[in-house]
Coordinates of C-alpha atoms in Angstrom, one line a residue:
M103 CA 20.8 -10.5 20.8
N104 CA 23.2 -7.8 19.8
S105 CA 22.5 -8.5 16.2
N106 CA 18.7 -8.4 16.7
S107 CA 19.1 -5.1 18.6
A108 CA 21.0 -3.6 15.7
N109 CA 18.3 -4.9 13.3
N110 CA 15.6 -3.3 15.4
K111 CA 17.5 0.0 15.4
R112 CA 17.9 -0.3 11.6
I113 CA 14.1 -0.9 11.3
A114 CA 13.4 2.2 13.4
K115 CA 15.8 4.4 11.4
N116 CA 14.5 3.2 8.1
T117 CA 10.9 3.7 9.3
L118 CA 11.7 7.3 10.3
L119 CA 13.3 8.0 6.8
L120 CA 10.2 6.5 5.1
Y121 CA 8.0 8.6 7.4
F122 CA 9.7 11.7 6.2
R123 CA 9.1 10.6 2.6
M124 CA 5.4 9.8 3.4
L125 CA 4.8 13.2 5.1
L126 CA 6.2 15.0 2.2
L127 CA 4.2 13.0 -0.4
M128 CA 1.1 13.1 1.8
V129 CA 1.0 16.9 2.1
V130 CA 1.6 17.3 -1.7
S131 CA -0.9 14.6 -2.5
L132 CA -3.7 16.1 -0.4
Y133 CA -3.1 19.6 -1.8
T134 CA -2.7 18.5 -5.4
S135 CA -5.8 16.3 -5.2
R136 CA -7.9 19.3 -4.3
V137 CA -6.4 21.4 -7.1
V138 CA -6.7 18.6 -9.7
L139 CA -10.3 17.8 -8.6
N140 CA -11.4 21.4 -9.1
A141 CA -9.4 21.8 -12.3
L142 CA -10.7 18.6 -13.9
G143 CA -14.2 18.5 -12.4
V144 CA -15.8 15.6 -10.7
E145 CA -16.6 13.7 -13.9
D146 CA -13.1 13.9 -15.5
F147 CA -11.4 13.1 -12.1
G148 CA -13.6 10.0 -11.9
I149 CA -12.6 9.1 -15.5
Y150 CA -8.9 9.3 -14.7
N151 CA -9.3 7.0 -11.7
V152 CA -11.4 4.4 -13.5
V153 CA -9.3 4.4 -16.7
G154 CA -6.1 4.0 -14.6
G155 CA -8.0 1.1 -13.0
V156 CA -8.3 -0.6 -16.4
V157 CA -4.5 -0.5 -16.7
A158 CA -4.1 -1.6 -13.1
M159 CA -6.2 -4.6 -13.8
F160 CA -3.3 -6.0 -15.9
S161 CA -1.0 -5.7 -12.9
V162 CA -2.5 -9.0 -11.9
I163 CA 0.1 -10.4 -14.2
S164 CA 3.0 -8.2 -13.0
G165 CA 2.1 -8.3 -9.3
S166 CA 2.9 -11.9 -8.8
L167 CA 6.3 -11.6 -10.5
S168 CA 7.1 -8.4 -8.6
A169 CA 6.5 -10.2 -5.3
A170 CA 8.8 -13.1 -6.5
I171 CA 11.5 -10.7 -7.5
S172 CA 11.5 -8.9 -4.1
R173 CA 11.5 -12.2 -2.2
F174 CA 14.3 -13.8 -4.2
I175 CA 16.6 -10.7 -4.1
T176 CA 16.0 -10.3 -0.3
F177 CA 16.5 -14.0 0.3
E178 CA 19.8 -14.1 -1.6
L179 CA 21.0 -11.1 0.4
G180 CA 20.0 -12.8 3.6
R181 CA 22.1 -15.9 2.6
G182 CA 25.1 -13.6 1.8
D183 CA 25.4 -15.1 -1.8
G184 CA 26.8 -12.3 -3.9
A185 CA 27.0 -14.3 -7.1
G186 CA 23.5 -15.5 -6.7
L187 CA 22.3 -12.0 -6.0
K188 CA 23.8 -10.8 -9.4
K189 CA 22.2 -13.6 -11.3
T190 CA 18.8 -13.0 -9.6
F191 CA 18.8 -9.3 -10.4
S192 CA 19.7 -9.8 -14.1
A193 CA 17.0 -12.6 -14.4
A194 CA 14.5 -10.2 -12.7
V195 CA 15.2 -7.5 -15.3
T196 CA 14.9 -9.9 -18.1
I197 CA 11.5 -11.1 -16.8
Q198 CA 10.2 -7.6 -16.4
L199 CA 11.2 -6.6 -20.0
I200 CA 9.4 -9.6 -21.5
L201 CA 6.4 -9.0 -19.2
S202 CA 6.2 -5.4 -20.3
L203 CA 5.8 -6.4 -23.9
V204 CA 3.1 -8.9 -23.1
I205 CA 1.1 -6.4 -21.0
V206 CA 1.3 -3.7 -23.6
V207 CA -0.1 -6.1 -26.2
L208 CA -2.9 -7.2 -23.8
I209 CA -3.9 -3.6 -22.9
E210 CA -3.8 -2.4 -26.4
T211 CA -6.2 -5.1 -27.5
A212 CA -8.5 -6.2 -24.6
G213 CA -8.1 -2.9 -22.6
V214 CA -8.9 -0.6 -25.5
W215 CA -11.9 -2.8 -26.4
F216 CA -13.2 -2.8 -22.8
L217 CA -12.8 1.0 -22.4
N218 CA -14.7 1.8 -25.6
A219 CA -17.3 -0.9 -25.6
K220 CA -18.2 -1.6 -22.0
M221 CA -17.3 1.3 -19.7
T222 CA -19.7 4.1 -18.8
I223 CA -17.8 7.1 -20.3
P224 CA -19.6 10.2 -21.7
A225 CA -19.3 10.2 -25.5
D226 CA -17.7 13.6 -25.6
R227 CA -15.0 12.5 -23.2
L228 CA -14.2 9.1 -24.8
A229 CA -11.3 10.5 -26.9
A230 CA -9.7 12.0 -23.9
A231 CA -10.2 8.7 -22.0
N232 CA -8.3 6.9 -24.7
W233 CA -5.4 9.3 -24.5
V234 CA -5.4 8.8 -20.7
L235 CA -5.3 5.0 -21.2
Q236 CA -2.2 5.3 -23.5
F237 CA -0.2 7.4 -21.1
S238 CA -1.3 5.2 -18.2
I239 CA 0.2 2.3 -20.1
V240 CA 3.5 4.0 -20.4
T241 CA 3.5 5.0 -16.7
F242 CA 2.6 1.4 -15.8
V243 CA 5.4 -0.1 -17.9
I244 CA 8.0 2.3 -16.5
N245 CA 7.0 1.4 -12.9
L246 CA 7.1 -2.3 -13.9
V247 CA 10.7 -2.1 -15.1
S248 CA 11.7 -0.3 -11.9
V249 CA 10.7 -3.2 -9.7
P250 CA 14.1 -5.0 -9.5
Y251 CA 15.8 -1.7 -8.7
N252 CA 13.4 -0.8 -6.0
A253 CA 13.5 -4.3 -4.6
T254 CA 17.3 -4.1 -4.3
I255 CA 17.1 -0.8 -2.4
I256 CA 14.6 -2.3 0.0
A257 CA 16.6 -5.5 0.4
H258 CA 19.7 -3.5 1.3
E259 CA 17.6 -1.4 3.6
R260 CA 18.8 1.9 2.1
M261 CA 15.6 3.7 2.7
S262 CA 17.3 7.1 2.5
A263 CA 17.2 6.8 -1.3
F264 CA 13.4 6.8 -1.2
A265 CA 13.4 9.8 1.1
Y266 CA 15.7 11.9 -1.2
I267 CA 14.2 11.0 -4.5
S268 CA 10.7 11.6 -3.1
I269 CA 11.6 15.3 -2.7
F270 CA 11.9 15.4 -6.5
E271 CA 8.7 13.4 -7.0
A272 CA 6.8 15.7 -4.6
A273 CA 8.1 18.8 -6.4
G274 CA 7.0 17.3 -9.8
K275 CA 3.5 16.5 -8.6
L276 CA 3.2 20.0 -7.0
A277 CA 4.3 21.6 -10.3
I278 CA 1.6 19.5 -12.1
A279 CA -1.1 21.0 -9.8
F280 CA -0.2 24.5 -11.1
L281 CA 0.6 23.6 -14.7
I282 CA -2.7 21.9 -15.3
M283 CA -4.5 25.2 -14.9
A284 CA -2.6 26.6 -17.9
S285 CA -3.0 23.5 -20.1
P286 CA -2.5 24.1 -23.8
V287 CA -4.6 21.0 -24.6
D288 CA -7.4 19.1 -22.9
R289 CA -6.8 19.2 -19.2
L290 CA -7.4 15.5 -18.6
V291 CA -5.0 14.5 -21.3
F292 CA -2.4 17.1 -20.1
Y293 CA -2.7 15.7 -16.6
A294 CA -2.0 12.2 -17.8
I295 CA 1.0 13.4 -19.8
L296 CA 2.6 15.2 -16.9
M297 CA 2.0 12.3 -14.5
C298 CA 3.8 10.0 -17.0
A299 CA 6.7 12.4 -17.3
V300 CA 7.2 12.4 -13.5
A301 CA 7.1 8.6 -13.4
V302 CA 9.8 8.4 -16.1
S303 CA 12.0 10.9 -14.3
V304 CA 11.7 9.1 -10.9
R305 CA 12.5 5.7 -12.6
L306 CA 15.7 7.1 -14.1
M307 CA 16.8 8.5 -10.7
Y308 CA 16.2 5.1 -9.0
G309 CA 18.2 3.3 -11.7
R310 CA 21.1 5.7 -11.5
Y311 CA 21.2 5.4 -7.7
C312 CA 21.2 1.5 -7.8
K313 CA 24.0 1.3 -10.4
K314 CA 26.1 3.7 -8.3
H315 CA 25.7 1.9 -5.0
F316 CA 25.0 -1.8 -5.6
S317 CA 27.4 -3.9 -7.7
E318 CA 24.7 -6.4 -8.6
C319 CA 22.6 -3.7 -10.4
T320 CA 24.4 -4.0 -13.7
Y321 CA 22.2 -5.8 -16.1
R322 CA 23.6 -8.7 -18.1
F323 CA 21.2 -10.8 -20.2
N324 CA 20.7 -13.9 -18.1
W325 CA 18.7 -17.0 -19.1
D326 CA 19.4 -19.3 -16.2
K327 CA 16.7 -21.9 -16.8
E328 CA 16.7 -23.3 -13.2
L329 CA 16.5 -19.8 -11.6
L330 CA 13.8 -18.6 -14.0
K331 CA 11.9 -21.8 -13.4
R332 CA 12.0 -21.3 -9.6
M333 CA 11.0 -17.6 -10.0
F334 CA 8.2 -18.4 -12.4
G335 CA 7.0 -21.3 -10.3
F336 CA 6.9 -19.0 -7.2
A337 CA 5.2 -16.3 -9.3
G338 CA 2.7 -18.7 -10.9
W339 CA 1.2 -19.6 -7.5
N340 CA 1.5 -16.1 -6.2
F341 CA -0.5 -15.1 -9.3
I342 CA -3.7 -16.2 -7.5
G343 CA -3.1 -13.8 -4.6
A344 CA -2.0 -10.9 -6.9
S345 CA -5.0 -11.3 -9.2
S346 CA -7.4 -11.5 -6.2
S347 CA -6.1 -8.2 -4.8
V348 CA -6.3 -6.4 -8.1
L349 CA -9.8 -7.8 -8.9
R350 CA -10.9 -6.7 -5.4
D351 CA -9.6 -3.1 -5.8
Q352 CA -9.7 -2.2 -9.4
G353 CA -12.4 -4.7 -10.3
G354 CA -14.6 -3.2 -7.6
N355 CA -13.9 0.3 -9.1
I356 CA -15.0 -0.9 -12.5
V357 CA -18.2 -2.6 -11.1
I358 CA -19.0 0.7 -9.4
N359 CA -18.6 2.5 -12.8
L360 CA -20.9 0.0 -14.5
F361 CA -23.7 0.5 -12.0
A362 CA -23.2 4.0 -10.7
G363 CA -21.1 6.0 -13.3
P364 CA -17.9 8.1 -13.1
S365 CA -19.2 10.5 -10.4
V366 CA -19.2 7.7 -7.8
N367 CA -15.8 6.6 -9.1
A368 CA -14.7 10.2 -8.2
A369 CA -16.0 9.6 -4.6
R370 CA -14.1 6.4 -4.4
G371 CA -11.0 8.1 -5.8
I372 CA -11.2 10.7 -3.0
A373 CA -11.6 7.9 -0.4
F374 CA -8.4 6.1 -1.7
Q375 CA -6.5 9.4 -1.7
V376 CA -7.3 9.7 2.0
N377 CA -6.5 6.0 2.5
N378 CA -3.2 6.2 0.7
A379 CA -2.2 9.2 2.8
I380 CA -2.9 7.5 6.1
T381 CA -2.0 3.9 5.3
G382 CA 1.3 5.1 3.7
F383 CA 2.7 5.3 7.3
V384 CA 2.0 1.6 7.9
Q385 CA 3.3 0.7 4.4
N386 CA 6.5 2.5 5.2
F387 CA 6.8 0.7 8.5
M388 CA 6.3 -2.7 6.7
T389 CA 8.7 -1.7 4.0
A390 CA 11.4 -1.3 6.7
L391 CA 10.2 -4.5 8.6
N392 CA 9.7 -6.9 5.6
P393 CA 13.4 -7.4 4.8
Q394 CA 14.2 -8.4 8.4
I395 CA 11.3 -11.0 8.4
T396 CA 12.6 -12.5 5.2
K397 CA 16.3 -12.4 6.2
S398 CA 15.6 -14.0 9.6
Y399 CA 13.8 -16.8 7.9
A400 CA 16.6 -17.3 5.4
S401 CA 19.2 -17.3 8.3
G402 CA 17.1 -19.8 10.4
D403 CA 16.3 -17.3 13.2
R404 CA 12.7 -18.4 13.6
E405 CA 12.3 -17.0 17.2
Y406 CA 13.2 -13.5 16.0
M407 CA 10.9 -13.8 13.0
M408 CA 7.9 -14.7 15.2
T409 CA 8.7 -11.7 17.4
L410 CA 8.7 -9.4 14.3
I411 CA 5.4 -10.9 13.1
Y412 CA 3.5 -10.3 16.4
Q413 CA 5.0 -6.9 17.0
G414 CA 4.6 -5.8 13.4
A415 CA 0.9 -6.7 13.3
R416 CA 0.2 -4.8 16.5
L417 CA 2.3 -1.7 15.7
S418 CA 0.8 -1.6 12.1
F419 CA -2.7 -1.5 13.5
Y420 CA -1.9 1.0 16.3
M421 CA -0.3 3.5 13.8
L422 CA -3.4 3.2 11.6
L423 CA -5.7 3.7 14.6
L424 CA -3.9 6.8 15.8
L425 CA -4.2 8.4 12.4
S426 CA -7.6 7.0 11.3
L427 CA -9.7 7.7 14.5
P428 CA -9.7 11.5 14.1
V429 CA -10.7 11.1 10.5
L430 CA -13.4 8.6 11.2
A431 CA -14.9 10.8 13.8
N432 CA -14.7 14.0 11.6
T433 CA -15.0 12.6 8.1
H434 CA -17.5 15.0 6.7
Y435 CA -15.8 18.1 8.1
V436 CA -12.4 16.9 7.0
L437 CA -13.6 16.4 3.5
S438 CA -15.3 19.8 3.5
L439 CA -12.1 21.5 4.7
W440 CA -10.0 19.6 2.1
L441 CA -12.2 19.9 -0.9
K442 CA -14.4 22.7 -2.3
T443 CA -16.7 20.1 -3.7
V444 CA -17.4 16.9 -1.7
P445 CA -18.7 14.2 -4.1
E446 CA -21.7 12.2 -3.0
H447 CA -20.9 8.9 -1.2
A448 CA -17.4 10.2 -0.4
V449 CA -17.9 10.2 3.4
L450 CA -19.0 6.6 3.7
F451 CA -16.4 5.5 1.2
V452 CA -13.6 7.1 3.2
Q453 CA -14.8 5.5 6.5
L454 CA -15.2 2.0 5.0
T455 CA -11.8 2.3 3.2
L456 CA -10.1 3.1 6.4
L457 CA -11.8 0.2 8.2
F458 CA -10.7 -2.1 5.4
A459 CA -7.1 -0.8 5.7
M460 CA -7.2 -1.5 9.5
S461 CA -8.5 -5.0 8.9
E462 CA -5.7 -5.7 6.4
S463 CA -2.9 -4.2 8.4
I464 CA -2.6 -7.0 10.9
S465 CA -2.2 -9.5 8.0
N466 CA 0.8 -7.8 6.4
P467 CA 3.5 -9.5 8.5
L468 CA 1.8 -12.8 7.9
V469 CA 1.9 -12.4 4.1
T470 CA 5.6 -11.5 4.3
A471 CA 6.4 -14.6 6.4
M472 CA 4.5 -16.7 3.9
L473 CA 6.4 -15.3 0.9
A474 CA 9.7 -15.9 2.8
T475 CA 9.1 -19.6 2.9
G476 CA 8.7 -19.9 -0.9
R477 CA 6.1 -22.7 -0.3
I478 CA 3.0 -20.8 -1.3
R479 CA 0.9 -23.1 -3.4
N480 CA -1.7 -24.3 -0.9
Y481 CA -1.7 -20.9 0.8
Q482 CA -2.5 -19.0 -2.4
I483 CA -5.2 -21.5 -3.4
V484 CA -7.1 -21.0 -0.1
V485 CA -6.5 -17.4 0.7
G486 CA -6.4 -16.2 -3.0
G487 CA -9.6 -18.1 -3.7
L488 CA -11.3 -16.4 -0.8
Q489 CA -10.2 -13.0 -2.0
M490 CA -11.5 -13.6 -5.5
M491 CA -15.0 -13.8 -4.1
N492 CA -14.9 -10.0 -3.7
L493 CA -15.7 -9.2 -7.3
P494 CA -18.6 -11.7 -8.0
V495 CA -20.3 -11.0 -4.6
S496 CA -20.0 -7.3 -5.1
Y497 CA -21.4 -7.5 -8.7
V498 CA -24.4 -9.6 -7.6
L499 CA -25.2 -7.3 -4.7
L500 CA -25.0 -4.1 -6.8
R501 CA -27.0 -5.8 -9.6
Y502 CA -29.8 -6.3 -7.0
G503 CA -29.8 -2.7 -6.0
C504 CA -27.4 -2.4 -3.1
I505 CA -25.6 0.9 -2.5
P506 CA -22.1 1.4 -4.2
E507 CA -20.4 1.3 -0.8
T508 CA -21.4 -2.4 -0.6
V509 CA -18.2 -3.2 -2.5
L510 CA -16.1 -2.1 0.5
I511 CA -18.4 -3.8 3.1
V512 CA -17.9 -7.0 1.2
A513 CA -14.1 -6.4 1.2
V514 CA -14.0 -5.9 5.0
C515 CA -15.9 -9.1 5.6
I516 CA -13.8 -11.2 3.3
S517 CA -10.6 -9.7 4.7
Q518 CA -11.5 -11.2 8.1
C519 CA -12.1 -14.6 6.6
C520 CA -8.7 -14.4 4.8
L521 CA -7.1 -13.5 8.2
A522 CA -8.5 -16.7 9.7
A523 CA -7.3 -18.7 6.7
R524 CA -3.8 -17.2 6.9
L525 CA -3.4 -18.1 10.6
L526 CA -4.5 -21.7 10.0
M527 CA -2.2 -22.1 7.0
L528 CA 0.8 -20.5 8.6
R529 CA 0.5 -22.8 11.6
G530 CA 1.7 -25.6 9.5
M531 CA 4.1 -23.6 7.3
I532 CA 6.2 -21.8 9.9
G533 CA 4.9 -23.2 13.2
L534 CA 2.8 -20.0 14.0
S535 CA 0.9 -20.3 17.3
V536 CA -2.7 -19.3 16.4
R537 CA -3.7 -19.1 20.1
K538 CA -0.8 -16.8 20.8
Y539 CA -1.6 -14.6 17.8
L540 CA -5.2 -14.3 18.8
R541 CA -4.3 -13.5 22.4
N542 CA -1.3 -11.2 21.8
V543 CA -2.6 -9.5 18.6
Y544 CA -6.3 -9.9 17.8
A545 CA -7.8 -9.6 21.3
N546 CA -5.3 -6.9 22.1
I547 CA -6.3 -4.6 19.2
I548 CA -10.0 -5.1 19.7
S549 CA -9.7 -4.0 23.3
V550 CA -7.6 -1.1 22.3
T551 CA -10.0 0.0 19.6
V552 CA -13.2 -0.2 21.7
V553 CA -11.6 1.8 24.5
A554 CA -10.1 4.4 22.2
A555 CA -13.3 5.0 20.1
V556 CA -16.0 5.4 22.6
V557 CA -15.3 8.9 23.9
P558 CA -14.3 10.6 20.6
F559 CA -17.5 9.4 18.9
A560 CA -19.7 10.3 21.8
V561 CA -18.2 13.8 21.8
A562 CA -18.5 14.1 18.0
L563 CA -22.2 13.1 18.1
R564 CA -23.0 15.8 20.7
M565 CA -21.3 18.7 18.9
E566 CA -22.1 20.6 15.7
E567 CA -19.6 20.6 12.8
T568 CA -17.4 23.7 13.4
F569 CA -13.6 24.2 13.3
I570 CA -13.6 24.3 17.2
S571 CA -15.5 21.1 17.5
F572 CA -13.1 19.5 14.9
I573 CA -10.1 20.5 17.0
I574 CA -11.7 19.2 20.2
V575 CA -12.8 15.9 18.7
T576 CA -9.3 15.4 17.1
C577 CA -7.5 16.1 20.3
V578 CA -9.8 13.8 22.3
A579 CA -9.4 11.0 19.6
L580 CA -5.6 11.3 19.7
C581 CA -5.4 11.3 23.5
C582 CA -7.8 8.3 23.8
S583 CA -5.9 6.4 21.2
F584 CA -2.5 7.0 22.7
L585 CA -3.6 6.2 26.2
S586 CA -5.4 3.0 25.1
V587 CA -2.4 1.8 23.1
F588 CA 0.0 2.7 25.9
Y589 CA -1.9 1.1 28.8
I590 CA -3.8 -1.7 27.1
G591 CA -1.9 -2.4 23.8
C592 CA 1.6 -2.4 25.2
N593 CA 3.1 -4.8 27.7
R594 CA 5.2 -3.7 30.7
R595 CA 8.5 -4.1 28.9
E596 CA 7.2 -1.9 26.0
R597 CA 5.8 0.7 28.3
D598 CA 9.2 0.9 30.2
F599 CA 10.9 1.3 26.8
V600 CA 8.7 4.2 25.8
K601 CA 9.1 5.9 29.2
A602 CA 12.9 5.6 29.0
K603 CA 13.0 7.1 25.5
A604 CA 10.6 9.9 26.5
K605 CA 12.8 10.7 29.5
S606 CA 15.9 10.6 27.4
V607 CA 14.4 13.1 24.9
I608 CA 13.2 15.4 27.7
R609 CA 16.6 15.3 29.3
K610 CA 18.3 16.3 26.1
I611 CA 15.8 19.2 25.5
T612 CA 16.1 20.5 29.1
N613 CA 19.9 20.3 29.0
K614 CA 20.0 22.5 25.9

């Protein structure tokens, strides 16, 4: 009990540090997106997003191995095997170096052909798009090689490193927003160069931090066939899930480009900027929570793991609801405040993207628990197979004249099907109680959402779009969300905990 209490405090502390990181990056990201959009124009901004999507398509290869690396490093740390941890880290770096070479060859052949022969890019911007592709490749490879180092930081739960290094990253991106206006070359190409430079700098800082603080982060060429076989075996089946996610997100972006052009890609890019800013809070929470789920499984503490799964799913959704509801009720006005030019389709893209993020949030702890077991073949065949339907279904619907936003509507529907499949599969894998999950998580969040959303949307529909109405609707949304989460979403023990913490904070303030 004392150990679990210490773990919970560590999760809370790490979440707060990651929130600091997210707040900093969110403010910078929202400001720089506005500056960059106006500096590049809608068309070039859309080109940058969709060309980056071509590179991200190849992360289908790297994503599966990255998940394997994170799982194996965290699992060895949970077992307390120092020698195994060193071997796993070195093997991971070897894998990523080989993988980087393979991906560069694939992108320089298939990627370049697809960009020039199939994508909808204006002829006068094709040369710039090719330069963007090249610098996107460098950025992608740098981030790929960083995976073992970042996974080690997360496994050791040293989230302060992310917070500190993010200050430099935020400063770099802020500088880009100003430098792009004085570009000595094509602005789109200059933007890609600067983003690449920031990625290289951040990678070097993470590498130096790991070598200084973690003894296992000293690379030695390691060709342990048994270890590599297990990691590649894990990654091979996880390839299905990784590929399905990439095909859903970046494949959907490319399908939109084929049928609607780069201006609609710009609208989708704006939607994902908003989504990243908001969902980053949940991702930070899960980054702090995931190591504890994996370690509790490795140490055999299944009861604590189940508690983390249920609480993690609910808290992830609640955090998204609190942040998303004001945006959902004021989407058009929020975009008009943020951007001088609001691309067509951006409003509905933002709303659907946030709904999809909320749908996915309750599955995050389930995915972590699945990866912790290492027995993922059947799971990936079923769930990954369902997710792969996003791309063909979206393509067919757009081909028959549906609106571009259909891509996200399909994603939300399939997300719910995947949740049902995850629950049924994990019942046999880890003994998850489907009935308890539906009662404690799913029914709970539906009730909370319905009660929280009714009043804010009713108020928004009755008021004209002004700054005063925006403030009123936002305050109403926040109050309704908080009250609904507190009185419907939390049980008595959780409410008593919140009250005790609130009283403690008030007491400290009044004593000062």
